mmCIF file of C-alpha atoms and ligand atoms in Angstrom:
data_model
loop_
_atom_site.group_PDB
_atom_site.id
_atom_site.type_symbol
_atom_site.label_atom_id
_atom_site.label_comp_id
_atom_site.label_asym_id
_atom_site.label_seq_id
_atom_site.Cartn_x
_atom_site.Cartn_y
_atom_site.Cartn_z
ATOM 1 C CA UNK M 1 33.188 6.190 32.868
ATOM 2 C CA UNK M 2 33.681 8.505 30.335
ATOM 3 C CA UNK M 3 30.549 6.699 27.976
ATOM 4 C CA UNK M 4 28.108 7.382 31.104
ATOM 5 C CA UNK M 5 29.406 11.631 30.809
ATOM 6 C CA UNK M 6 28.762 10.959 27.231
ATOM 7 C CA UNK M 7 24.849 9.732 26.896
ATOM 8 C CA UNK M 8 24.044 10.219 30.494
ATOM 9 C CA UNK M 9 19.862 10.206 29.680
ATOM 10 C CA UNK M 10 20.108 6.516 27.922
ATOM 11 C CA UNK M 11 22.108 5.914 31.206
ATOM 12 C CA UNK M 12 19.608 6.613 33.284
ATOM 13 C CA UNK M 13 16.317 4.790 30.851
ATOM 14 C CA UNK M 14 18.252 1.164 30.948
ATOM 15 C CA UNK M 15 19.206 1.365 34.622
ATOM 16 C CA UNK M 16 15.225 2.297 34.812
ATOM 17 C CA UNK M 17 13.635 -0.532 32.587
ATOM 18 C CA UNK M 18 16.373 -2.723 34.983
ATOM 19 C CA UNK M 19 14.200 -1.337 38.043
ATOM 20 C CA UNK M 20 10.828 -2.304 36.776
ATOM 21 C CA UNK M 21 11.931 -5.419 35.389
ATOM 22 C CA UNK M 22 12.905 -6.310 38.585
ATOM 23 C CA UNK M 23 10.480 -4.797 40.904
ATOM 24 C CA UNK M 24 7.609 -6.964 37.696
ATOM 25 C CA UNK M 25 9.360 -9.841 38.832
ATOM 26 C CA UNK M 26 9.349 -9.620 42.859
ATOM 27 C CA UNK M 27 5.601 -8.607 41.981
ATOM 28 C CA UNK M 28 5.195 -11.390 40.332
ATOM 29 C CA UNK M 29 7.252 -13.775 43.149
ATOM 30 C CA UNK M 30 5.211 -12.061 46.389
ATOM 31 C CA UNK M 31 1.242 -12.048 44.790
ATOM 32 C CA UNK M 32 1.516 -16.193 42.599
ATOM 33 C CA UNK M 33 3.285 -17.213 46.129
ATOM 34 C CA UNK M 34 1.122 -15.568 48.573
ATOM 35 C CA UNK M 35 -1.589 -16.358 46.989
ATOM 36 C CA UNK M 36 -0.511 -20.344 46.481
ATOM 37 C CA UNK M 37 -0.083 -20.677 50.266
ATOM 38 C CA UNK M 38 -3.367 -18.749 51.399
ATOM 39 C CA UNK M 39 -5.164 -21.491 49.488
ATOM 40 C CA UNK M 40 -3.295 -23.952 51.049
ATOM 41 C CA UNK M 41 -3.444 -22.633 54.127
ATOM 42 C CA UNK M 42 -7.102 -22.099 53.732
ATOM 43 C CA UNK M 43 -7.411 -25.794 52.774
ATOM 44 C CA UNK M 44 -6.270 -26.361 56.890
ATOM 45 C CA UNK M 45 -2.963 -27.861 55.306
ATOM 46 C CA UNK M 46 -0.554 -28.310 58.211
ATOM 47 C CA UNK M 47 2.269 -26.217 57.994
ATOM 48 C CA UNK M 48 5.156 -28.243 56.440
ATOM 49 C CA UNK M 49 2.310 -29.098 53.451
ATOM 50 C CA UNK M 50 2.161 -25.402 53.100
ATOM 51 C CA UNK M 51 5.502 -24.511 53.148
ATOM 52 C CA UNK M 52 5.929 -27.544 51.355
ATOM 53 C CA UNK M 53 3.860 -26.157 48.196
ATOM 54 C CA UNK M 54 5.708 -22.289 48.816
ATOM 55 C CA UNK M 55 8.790 -24.068 47.922
ATOM 56 C CA UNK M 56 7.140 -25.706 44.978
ATOM 57 C CA UNK M 57 5.319 -22.729 43.724
ATOM 58 C CA UNK M 58 9.053 -20.730 43.989
ATOM 59 C CA UNK M 59 10.857 -23.035 42.113
ATOM 60 C CA UNK M 60 7.778 -23.670 39.021
ATOM 61 C CA UNK M 61 7.413 -20.346 39.485
ATOM 62 C CA UNK M 62 11.198 -19.088 39.095
ATOM 63 C CA UNK M 63 11.623 -21.457 36.400
ATOM 64 C CA UNK M 64 8.740 -20.113 34.116
ATOM 65 C CA UNK M 65 9.308 -16.669 34.342
ATOM 66 C CA UNK M 66 13.380 -17.859 33.306
ATOM 67 C CA UNK M 67 11.779 -19.997 30.064
ATOM 68 C CA UNK M 68 9.868 -17.345 29.310
ATOM 69 C CA UNK M 69 11.725 -14.604 29.347
ATOM 70 C CA UNK M 70 14.073 -16.285 27.219
ATOM 71 C CA UNK M 71 12.152 -17.309 24.716
ATOM 72 C CA UNK M 72 11.598 -13.657 24.435
ATOM 73 C CA UNK M 73 14.637 -12.609 24.308
ATOM 74 C CA UNK M 74 16.275 -15.028 21.790
ATOM 75 C CA UNK M 75 13.434 -13.904 19.569
ATOM 76 C CA UNK M 76 13.676 -10.337 19.576
ATOM 77 C CA UNK M 77 17.338 -10.433 19.448
ATOM 78 C CA UNK M 78 17.544 -13.132 16.426
ATOM 79 C CA UNK M 79 15.239 -10.334 15.015
ATOM 80 C CA UNK M 80 17.052 -8.172 14.426
ATOM 81 C CA UNK M 81 19.642 -9.362 13.304
ATOM 82 C CA UNK M 82 18.583 -10.557 10.943
ATOM 83 C CA UNK M 83 16.453 -7.791 10.018
ATOM 84 C CA UNK M 84 20.886 -5.638 10.570
ATOM 85 C CA UNK M 85 22.170 -8.858 8.839
ATOM 86 C CA UNK M 86 19.307 -8.124 5.708
ATOM 87 C CA UNK M 87 19.778 -4.418 5.734
ATOM 88 C CA UNK M 88 24.066 -4.955 5.597
ATOM 89 C CA UNK M 89 23.456 -7.060 2.610
ATOM 90 C CA UNK M 90 20.775 -4.541 0.531
ATOM 91 C CA UNK M 91 24.085 -1.707 1.449
ATOM 92 C CA UNK M 92 26.355 -3.901 -0.176
ATOM 93 C CA UNK M 93 24.582 -4.974 -3.362
ATOM 94 C CA UNK M 94 22.665 -1.872 -3.722
ATOM 95 C CA UNK M 95 23.964 1.608 -2.149
ATOM 96 C CA UNK M 96 22.329 3.947 -4.097
ATOM 97 C CA UNK M 97 19.252 2.161 -3.296
ATOM 98 C CA UNK M 98 19.786 2.801 -0.033
ATOM 99 C CA UNK M 99 20.787 6.536 0.355
ATOM 100 C CA UNK M 100 17.595 6.240 -1.952
ATOM 101 C CA UNK M 101 16.082 4.895 0.563
ATOM 102 C CA UNK M 102 17.291 6.879 3.907
ATOM 103 C CA UNK M 103 16.811 10.264 1.692
ATOM 104 C CA UNK M 104 13.244 9.438 1.042
ATOM 105 C CA UNK M 105 12.990 8.786 4.912
ATOM 106 C CA UNK M 106 13.877 12.317 5.923
ATOM 107 C CA UNK M 107 11.991 13.817 2.851
ATOM 108 C CA UNK M 108 9.227 12.330 4.568
ATOM 109 C CA UNK M 109 9.714 14.220 8.370
ATOM 110 C CA UNK M 110 9.485 17.125 6.588
ATOM 111 C CA UNK M 111 13.138 17.886 5.877
ATOM 112 C CA UNK M 112 13.764 19.262 2.169
ATOM 113 C CA UNK M 113 14.857 17.051 -1.051
ATOM 114 C CA UNK M 114 18.227 18.535 -0.997
ATOM 115 C CA UNK M 115 19.217 18.908 2.078
ATOM 116 C CA UNK M 116 17.735 14.928 2.911
ATOM 117 C CA UNK M 117 20.136 14.076 0.067
ATOM 118 C CA UNK M 118 22.941 15.723 2.010
ATOM 119 C CA UNK M 119 22.300 14.410 5.428
ATOM 120 C CA UNK M 120 21.601 10.353 4.123
ATOM 121 C CA UNK M 121 24.432 10.893 2.667
ATOM 122 C CA UNK M 122 26.629 11.954 5.749
ATOM 123 C CA UNK M 123 25.363 9.648 7.826
ATOM 124 C CA UNK M 124 25.945 7.023 5.246
ATOM 125 C CA UNK M 125 29.420 8.387 5.266
ATOM 126 C CA UNK M 126 30.274 7.665 9.044
ATOM 127 C CA UNK M 127 27.987 4.823 10.045
ATOM 128 C CA UNK M 128 25.410 3.533 6.877
ATOM 129 C CA UNK M 129 24.119 0.115 8.825
ATOM 130 C CA UNK M 130 24.262 1.940 11.590
ATOM 131 C CA UNK M 131 22.321 5.435 9.612
ATOM 132 C CA UNK M 132 19.498 2.002 7.941
ATOM 133 C CA UNK M 133 18.883 0.441 11.179
ATOM 134 C CA UNK M 134 17.561 3.789 13.397
ATOM 135 C CA UNK M 135 15.614 4.970 11.064
ATOM 136 C CA UNK M 136 14.630 2.601 8.503
ATOM 137 C CA UNK M 137 14.776 -0.335 11.311
ATOM 138 C CA UNK M 138 14.134 0.827 14.597
ATOM 139 C CA UNK M 139 16.640 -0.229 16.080
ATOM 140 C CA UNK M 140 18.501 2.381 18.065
ATOM 141 C CA UNK M 141 21.375 0.658 19.670
ATOM 142 C CA UNK M 142 22.917 -2.401 18.179
ATOM 143 C CA UNK M 143 22.807 -4.221 21.974
ATOM 144 C CA UNK M 144 23.994 -7.418 22.555
ATOM 145 C CA UNK M 145 20.603 -9.354 24.125
ATOM 146 C CA UNK M 146 21.254 -11.438 26.338
ATOM 147 C CA UNK M 147 18.627 -13.611 27.453
ATOM 148 C CA UNK M 148 20.666 -16.070 29.235
ATOM 149 C CA UNK M 149 21.308 -12.570 31.576
ATOM 150 C CA UNK M 150 17.751 -12.026 31.104
ATOM 151 C CA UNK M 151 16.839 -14.775 32.474
ATOM 152 C CA UNK M 152 18.557 -15.522 35.117
ATOM 153 C CA UNK M 153 17.077 -12.549 36.199
ATOM 154 C CA UNK M 154 14.024 -12.745 35.881
ATOM 155 C CA UNK M 155 14.467 -16.231 37.705
ATOM 156 C CA UNK M 156 16.284 -14.129 40.379
ATOM 157 C CA UNK M 157 13.832 -11.284 41.245
ATOM 158 C CA UNK M 158 11.235 -14.061 41.097
ATOM 159 C CA UNK M 159 12.677 -16.110 43.907
ATOM 160 C CA UNK M 160 12.998 -12.762 45.805
ATOM 161 C CA UNK M 161 9.182 -12.110 46.190
ATOM 162 C CA UNK M 162 8.579 -15.243 45.566
ATOM 163 C CA UNK M 163 11.117 -15.620 49.728
ATOM 164 C CA UNK M 164 9.172 -13.277 52.006
ATOM 165 C CA UNK M 165 5.892 -14.589 52.306
ATOM 166 C CA UNK M 166 7.054 -18.015 51.982
ATOM 167 C CA UNK M 167 9.591 -16.180 55.938
ATOM 168 C CA UNK M 168 6.329 -15.347 56.259
ATOM 169 C CA UNK M 169 5.029 -18.952 56.694
ATOM 170 C CA UNK M 170 8.177 -20.006 58.859
ATOM 171 C CA UNK M 171 8.052 -17.373 61.752
ATOM 172 C CA UNK M 172 4.458 -16.804 61.688
ATOM 173 C CA UNK M 173 2.043 -19.284 63.848
ATOM 174 C CA UNK M 174 0.228 -22.249 62.680
ATOM 175 C CA UNK M 175 -3.065 -20.489 63.118
ATOM 176 C CA UNK M 176 -2.155 -17.138 61.757
ATOM 177 C CA UNK M 177 -0.302 -18.103 58.319
ATOM 178 C CA UNK M 178 -3.342 -16.520 56.308
ATOM 179 C CA UNK M 179 -3.511 -13.563 57.458
ATOM 180 C CA UNK M 180 0.622 -12.533 58.247
ATOM 181 C CA UNK M 181 1.120 -13.924 54.999
ATOM 182 C CA UNK M 182 -1.990 -11.693 53.389
ATOM 183 C CA UNK M 183 -1.121 -8.290 55.522
ATOM 184 C CA UNK M 184 3.002 -8.874 54.952
ATOM 185 C CA UNK M 185 2.472 -9.898 51.146
ATOM 186 C CA UNK M 186 0.673 -6.477 50.718
ATOM 187 C CA UNK M 187 3.274 -4.179 52.631
ATOM 188 C CA UNK M 188 6.059 -6.084 50.567
ATOM 189 C CA UNK M 189 3.691 -4.926 47.316
ATOM 190 C CA UNK M 190 2.895 -1.665 48.593
ATOM 191 C CA UNK M 191 6.952 -0.870 49.524
ATOM 192 C CA UNK M 192 7.678 -2.472 45.735
ATOM 193 C CA UNK M 193 5.179 -0.297 43.899
ATOM 194 C CA UNK M 194 5.771 2.458 45.489
ATOM 195 C CA UNK M 195 9.369 2.594 44.392
ATOM 196 C CA UNK M 196 8.659 0.971 41.192
ATOM 197 C CA UNK M 197 6.533 4.168 40.371
ATOM 198 C CA UNK M 198 9.174 6.508 41.561
ATOM 199 C CA UNK M 199 12.001 4.555 39.528
ATOM 200 C CA UNK M 200 9.911 5.616 36.279
ATOM 201 C CA UNK M 201 8.498 8.567 37.564
ATOM 202 C CA UNK M 202 4.857 7.328 37.689
ATOM 203 C CA UNK M 203 2.452 8.567 40.360
ATOM 204 C CA UNK M 204 2.880 6.390 43.251
ATOM 205 C CA UNK M 205 0.008 6.693 45.321
ATOM 206 C CA UNK M 206 -1.861 5.705 42.504
ATOM 207 C CA UNK M 207 0.474 2.783 41.320
ATOM 208 C CA UNK M 208 1.079 1.500 44.572
ATOM 209 C CA UNK M 209 -3.660 1.486 45.152
ATOM 210 C CA UNK M 210 -3.347 -0.283 42.276
ATOM 211 C CA UNK M 211 -0.702 -3.094 42.682
ATOM 212 C CA UNK M 212 -1.890 -3.933 46.169
ATOM 213 C CA UNK M 213 -5.306 -3.952 45.125
ATOM 214 C CA UNK M 214 -4.982 -6.723 43.014
ATOM 215 C CA UNK M 215 -2.591 -8.766 45.455
ATOM 216 C CA UNK M 216 -5.636 -8.907 47.666
ATOM 217 C CA UNK M 217 -8.045 -9.870 45.037
ATOM 218 C CA UNK M 218 -5.684 -12.671 43.924
ATOM 219 C CA UNK M 219 -5.332 -13.792 48.070
ATOM 220 C CA UNK M 220 -8.900 -13.626 48.592
ATOM 221 C CA UNK M 221 -9.435 -15.664 45.378
ATOM 222 C CA UNK M 222 -7.343 -18.575 45.562
ATOM 223 C CA UNK M 223 -8.258 -18.387 49.529
ATOM 224 C CA UNK M 224 -11.833 -18.730 48.798
ATOM 225 C CA UNK M 225 -10.623 -21.354 46.120
ATOM 226 C CA UNK M 226 -8.776 -23.157 48.786
ATOM 227 C CA UNK M 227 -11.211 -23.027 51.087
ATOM 228 C CA UNK M 228 -13.879 -24.265 49.174
ATOM 229 C CA UNK M 229 -11.604 -27.974 48.259
ATOM 230 C CA UNK M 230 -10.373 -28.031 51.920
ATOM 231 C CA UNK M 231 -13.975 -28.343 53.245
ATOM 232 C CA UNK M 232 -14.701 -30.406 49.979
ATOM 233 C CA UNK M 233 -11.467 -33.531 50.593
HETATM 234 ZN ZN1 ZN O 301 18.185 0.148 4.274
#
Protein backbone atom coordinates (compact mmCIF):
# COMPACT_ATOMS: atom_id res chain seq x y z
CA UNK A 1 0.00 0.00 0.00
CA UNK A 2 2.79 2.40 0.92
CA UNK A 3 4.67 1.47 -2.26
CA UNK A 4 1.60 2.26 -4.27
CA UNK A 5 1.54 5.61 -2.61
CA UNK A 6 5.19 6.27 -3.40
CA UNK A 7 5.12 5.30 -7.08
CA UNK A 8 1.69 6.06 -8.45
CA UNK A 9 2.76 6.63 -12.09
CA UNK A 10 4.77 3.45 -12.14
CA UNK A 11 1.87 1.35 -11.03
CA UNK A 12 -0.52 3.05 -13.40
CA UNK A 13 1.76 2.18 -16.28
CA UNK A 14 2.01 -1.48 -15.30
CA UNK A 15 -1.73 -1.65 -14.84
CA UNK A 16 -2.35 -0.19 -18.30
CA UNK A 17 0.20 -2.61 -19.77
CA UNK A 18 -1.68 -5.46 -18.22
CA UNK A 19 -5.08 -4.28 -19.34
CA UNK A 20 -3.88 -3.72 -22.88
CA UNK A 21 -2.34 -7.20 -22.99
CA UNK A 22 -5.62 -8.67 -21.75
CA UNK A 23 -7.62 -6.72 -24.34
CA UNK A 24 -5.27 -7.83 -27.12
CA UNK A 25 -5.56 -11.47 -26.05
CA UNK A 26 -9.35 -11.29 -26.01
CA UNK A 27 -9.29 -9.53 -29.42
CA UNK A 28 -7.27 -12.37 -30.91
CA UNK A 29 -9.67 -14.89 -29.42
CA UNK A 30 -12.72 -13.16 -30.85
CA UNK A 31 -11.31 -12.55 -34.35
CA UNK A 32 -9.77 -15.98 -34.90
CA UNK A 33 -12.65 -17.98 -33.44
CA UNK A 34 -15.40 -15.90 -35.06
CA UNK A 35 -13.61 -16.16 -38.41
CA UNK A 36 -13.24 -19.90 -37.99
CA UNK A 37 -16.90 -20.29 -37.09
CA UNK A 38 -18.10 -18.11 -39.96
CA UNK A 39 -15.82 -19.95 -42.39
CA UNK A 40 -17.01 -23.40 -41.34
CA UNK A 41 -20.64 -22.27 -41.22
CA UNK A 42 -20.32 -20.80 -44.73
CA UNK A 43 -19.26 -24.24 -45.94
CA UNK A 44 -22.79 -25.24 -44.85
CA UNK A 45 -21.68 -27.51 -42.08
CA UNK A 46 -24.09 -28.67 -39.38
CA UNK A 47 -24.29 -26.58 -36.22
CA UNK A 48 -22.56 -29.34 -34.28
CA UNK A 49 -19.57 -29.30 -36.66
CA UNK A 50 -19.38 -25.54 -36.39
CA UNK A 51 -19.29 -25.82 -32.60
CA UNK A 52 -16.59 -28.51 -32.64
CA UNK A 53 -14.45 -26.45 -35.02
CA UNK A 54 -14.89 -23.42 -32.78
CA UNK A 55 -13.92 -25.30 -29.62
CA UNK A 56 -10.87 -26.79 -31.35
CA UNK A 57 -9.96 -23.26 -32.45
CA UNK A 58 -10.29 -21.98 -28.90
CA UNK A 59 -8.02 -24.69 -27.49
CA UNK A 60 -5.45 -24.45 -30.28
CA UNK A 61 -5.35 -20.66 -30.10
CA UNK A 62 -5.03 -20.57 -26.32
CA UNK A 63 -2.16 -23.08 -26.42
CA UNK A 64 -0.39 -21.17 -29.15
CA UNK A 65 -0.77 -17.87 -27.27
CA UNK A 66 0.56 -19.46 -24.09
CA UNK A 67 3.55 -21.01 -25.84
CA UNK A 68 4.39 -17.80 -27.68
CA UNK A 69 4.14 -15.69 -24.54
CA UNK A 70 6.16 -18.18 -22.50
CA UNK A 71 9.00 -18.21 -25.01
CA UNK A 72 9.03 -14.45 -25.45
CA UNK A 73 8.95 -13.59 -21.75
CA UNK A 74 11.52 -16.25 -20.84
CA UNK A 75 13.97 -15.16 -23.47
CA UNK A 76 13.65 -11.51 -22.50
CA UNK A 77 14.13 -12.41 -18.88
CA UNK A 78 17.16 -14.59 -19.75
CA UNK A 79 18.72 -11.74 -21.67
CA UNK A 80 18.19 -9.30 -18.80
CA UNK A 81 19.58 -11.72 -16.27
CA UNK A 82 22.65 -12.39 -18.41
CA UNK A 83 23.24 -8.64 -18.87
CA UNK A 84 22.94 -8.03 -15.13
CA UNK A 85 25.26 -10.92 -14.35
CA UNK A 86 27.91 -9.59 -16.72
CA UNK A 87 27.51 -6.11 -15.23
CA UNK A 88 27.82 -7.45 -11.70
CA UNK A 89 31.07 -9.17 -12.63
CA UNK A 90 32.46 -6.07 -14.33
CA UNK A 91 31.62 -3.97 -11.29
CA UNK A 92 33.52 -6.39 -9.09
CA UNK A 93 36.52 -6.75 -11.42
CA UNK A 94 37.01 -3.12 -12.41
CA UNK A 95 35.01 -0.62 -10.36
CA UNK A 96 37.18 2.31 -11.53
CA UNK A 97 36.48 1.62 -15.16
CA UNK A 98 32.77 1.22 -14.40
CA UNK A 99 32.69 4.54 -12.57
CA UNK A 100 34.28 6.27 -15.56
CA UNK A 101 31.82 4.50 -17.85
CA UNK A 102 28.83 5.75 -15.90
CA UNK A 103 30.33 9.26 -15.67
CA UNK A 104 30.82 9.35 -19.46
CA UNK A 105 27.19 8.37 -19.97
CA UNK A 106 26.11 11.43 -17.99
CA UNK A 107 28.65 13.65 -19.75
CA UNK A 108 27.24 12.50 -23.09
CA UNK A 109 23.78 13.50 -21.86
CA UNK A 110 25.03 17.02 -21.14
CA UNK A 111 26.18 16.95 -17.52
CA UNK A 112 29.58 18.58 -17.01
CA UNK A 113 32.54 16.39 -16.17
CA UNK A 114 32.94 17.19 -12.46
CA UNK A 115 29.26 16.94 -11.65
CA UNK A 116 28.90 13.75 -13.69
CA UNK A 117 31.76 12.23 -11.71
CA UNK A 118 30.01 13.19 -8.48
CA UNK A 119 26.63 11.85 -9.58
CA UNK A 120 28.14 8.58 -10.79
CA UNK A 121 30.03 8.16 -7.55
CA UNK A 122 27.00 8.79 -5.34
CA UNK A 123 24.70 6.57 -7.37
CA UNK A 124 27.25 3.77 -7.29
CA UNK A 125 27.69 4.16 -3.56
CA UNK A 126 23.96 3.61 -3.12
CA UNK A 127 23.43 0.76 -5.58
CA UNK A 128 26.11 0.32 -8.24
CA UNK A 129 24.37 -2.48 -10.10
CA UNK A 130 21.06 -0.65 -10.24
CA UNK A 131 22.74 2.55 -11.47
CA UNK A 132 24.42 0.67 -14.31
CA UNK A 133 21.34 -1.38 -15.07
CA UNK A 134 19.26 1.74 -15.46
CA UNK A 135 21.61 4.06 -17.30
CA UNK A 136 23.84 1.68 -19.19
CA UNK A 137 21.62 -1.29 -19.93
CA UNK A 138 18.28 0.52 -19.95
CA UNK A 139 16.70 -1.89 -17.48
CA UNK A 140 14.57 0.42 -15.38
CA UNK A 141 13.30 -2.05 -12.88
CA UNK A 142 14.71 -5.41 -11.94
CA UNK A 143 11.49 -7.28 -12.46
CA UNK A 144 11.30 -10.95 -11.87
CA UNK A 145 9.57 -11.71 -15.16
CA UNK A 146 7.13 -14.55 -14.71
CA UNK A 147 6.83 -16.50 -17.97
CA UNK A 148 4.34 -19.04 -16.60
CA UNK A 149 2.05 -16.31 -15.32
CA UNK A 150 2.30 -14.43 -18.61
CA UNK A 151 1.53 -17.63 -20.54
CA UNK A 152 -1.52 -18.43 -18.41
CA UNK A 153 -2.81 -14.87 -18.68
CA UNK A 154 -2.53 -14.91 -22.47
CA UNK A 155 -4.22 -18.28 -22.75
CA UNK A 156 -7.02 -17.21 -20.40
CA UNK A 157 -7.76 -13.89 -22.13
CA UNK A 158 -7.71 -15.58 -25.54
CA UNK A 159 -10.10 -18.27 -24.28
CA UNK A 160 -12.47 -15.67 -22.83
CA UNK A 161 -12.51 -13.81 -26.16
CA UNK A 162 -12.99 -17.06 -28.09
CA UNK A 163 -15.86 -18.11 -25.83
CA UNK A 164 -17.97 -15.10 -26.91
CA UNK A 165 -18.53 -16.14 -30.56
CA UNK A 166 -18.85 -19.78 -29.45
CA UNK A 167 -21.64 -18.79 -27.11
CA UNK A 168 -23.37 -17.07 -30.04
CA UNK A 169 -23.31 -20.35 -32.00
CA UNK A 170 -25.08 -22.07 -29.13
CA UNK A 171 -27.81 -19.45 -28.73
CA UNK A 172 -28.48 -18.63 -32.39
CA UNK A 173 -30.75 -20.65 -34.68
CA UNK A 174 -28.83 -22.73 -37.26
CA UNK A 175 -29.87 -20.61 -40.22
CA UNK A 176 -28.67 -17.42 -38.55
CA UNK A 177 -25.26 -18.55 -37.24
CA UNK A 178 -23.26 -16.42 -39.68
CA UNK A 179 -25.04 -13.07 -39.17
CA UNK A 180 -25.43 -13.54 -35.41
CA UNK A 181 -21.80 -14.54 -34.83
CA UNK A 182 -20.49 -11.79 -37.14
CA UNK A 183 -22.60 -9.00 -35.67
CA UNK A 184 -22.06 -10.00 -32.05
CA UNK A 185 -18.32 -10.45 -32.55
CA UNK A 186 -17.96 -7.06 -34.18
CA UNK A 187 -19.88 -5.61 -31.25
CA UNK A 188 -17.53 -7.27 -28.76
CA UNK A 189 -14.51 -6.10 -30.76
CA UNK A 190 -15.77 -2.53 -30.81
CA UNK A 191 -16.36 -2.61 -27.07
CA UNK A 192 -12.91 -4.04 -26.36
CA UNK A 193 -11.32 -1.58 -28.75
CA UNK A 194 -12.94 1.26 -26.86
CA UNK A 195 -11.81 -0.11 -23.49
CA UNK A 196 -8.25 -0.65 -24.74
CA UNK A 197 -8.05 2.82 -26.25
CA UNK A 198 -9.40 4.42 -23.11
CA UNK A 199 -6.88 2.57 -20.96
CA UNK A 200 -4.02 3.56 -23.25
CA UNK A 201 -5.20 7.15 -23.58
CA UNK A 202 -5.68 6.75 -27.35
CA UNK A 203 -8.47 8.05 -29.58
CA UNK A 204 -11.48 5.83 -28.80
CA UNK A 205 -13.32 6.28 -32.10
CA UNK A 206 -10.29 5.61 -34.28
CA UNK A 207 -9.23 2.54 -32.27
CA UNK A 208 -12.76 1.14 -32.33
CA UNK A 209 -13.13 1.71 -36.08
CA UNK A 210 -9.76 0.07 -36.77
CA UNK A 211 -10.36 -3.06 -34.73
CA UNK A 212 -13.90 -3.47 -36.09
CA UNK A 213 -12.75 -3.00 -39.68
CA UNK A 214 -10.01 -5.64 -39.46
CA UNK A 215 -12.32 -8.02 -37.63
CA UNK A 216 -14.90 -7.64 -40.38
CA UNK A 217 -12.22 -8.20 -43.04
CA UNK A 218 -11.03 -11.39 -41.35
CA UNK A 219 -14.57 -12.77 -41.09
CA UNK A 220 -15.48 -11.80 -44.65
CA UNK A 221 -12.33 -13.47 -45.97
CA UNK A 222 -12.86 -16.77 -44.14
CA UNK A 223 -16.57 -16.73 -44.99
CA UNK A 224 -15.62 -16.36 -48.65
CA UNK A 225 -13.11 -19.20 -48.44
CA UNK A 226 -15.62 -21.35 -46.54
CA UNK A 227 -18.29 -20.69 -49.17
CA UNK A 228 -15.91 -21.60 -52.00
CA UNK A 229 -14.86 -24.86 -50.36
CA UNK A 230 -18.41 -25.61 -49.31
CA UNK A 231 -19.61 -25.56 -52.91
CA UNK A 232 -16.55 -27.45 -54.23
CA UNK A 233 -16.61 -30.29 -51.68
ZN1 LIG B 1 28.77 -0.75 -16.44
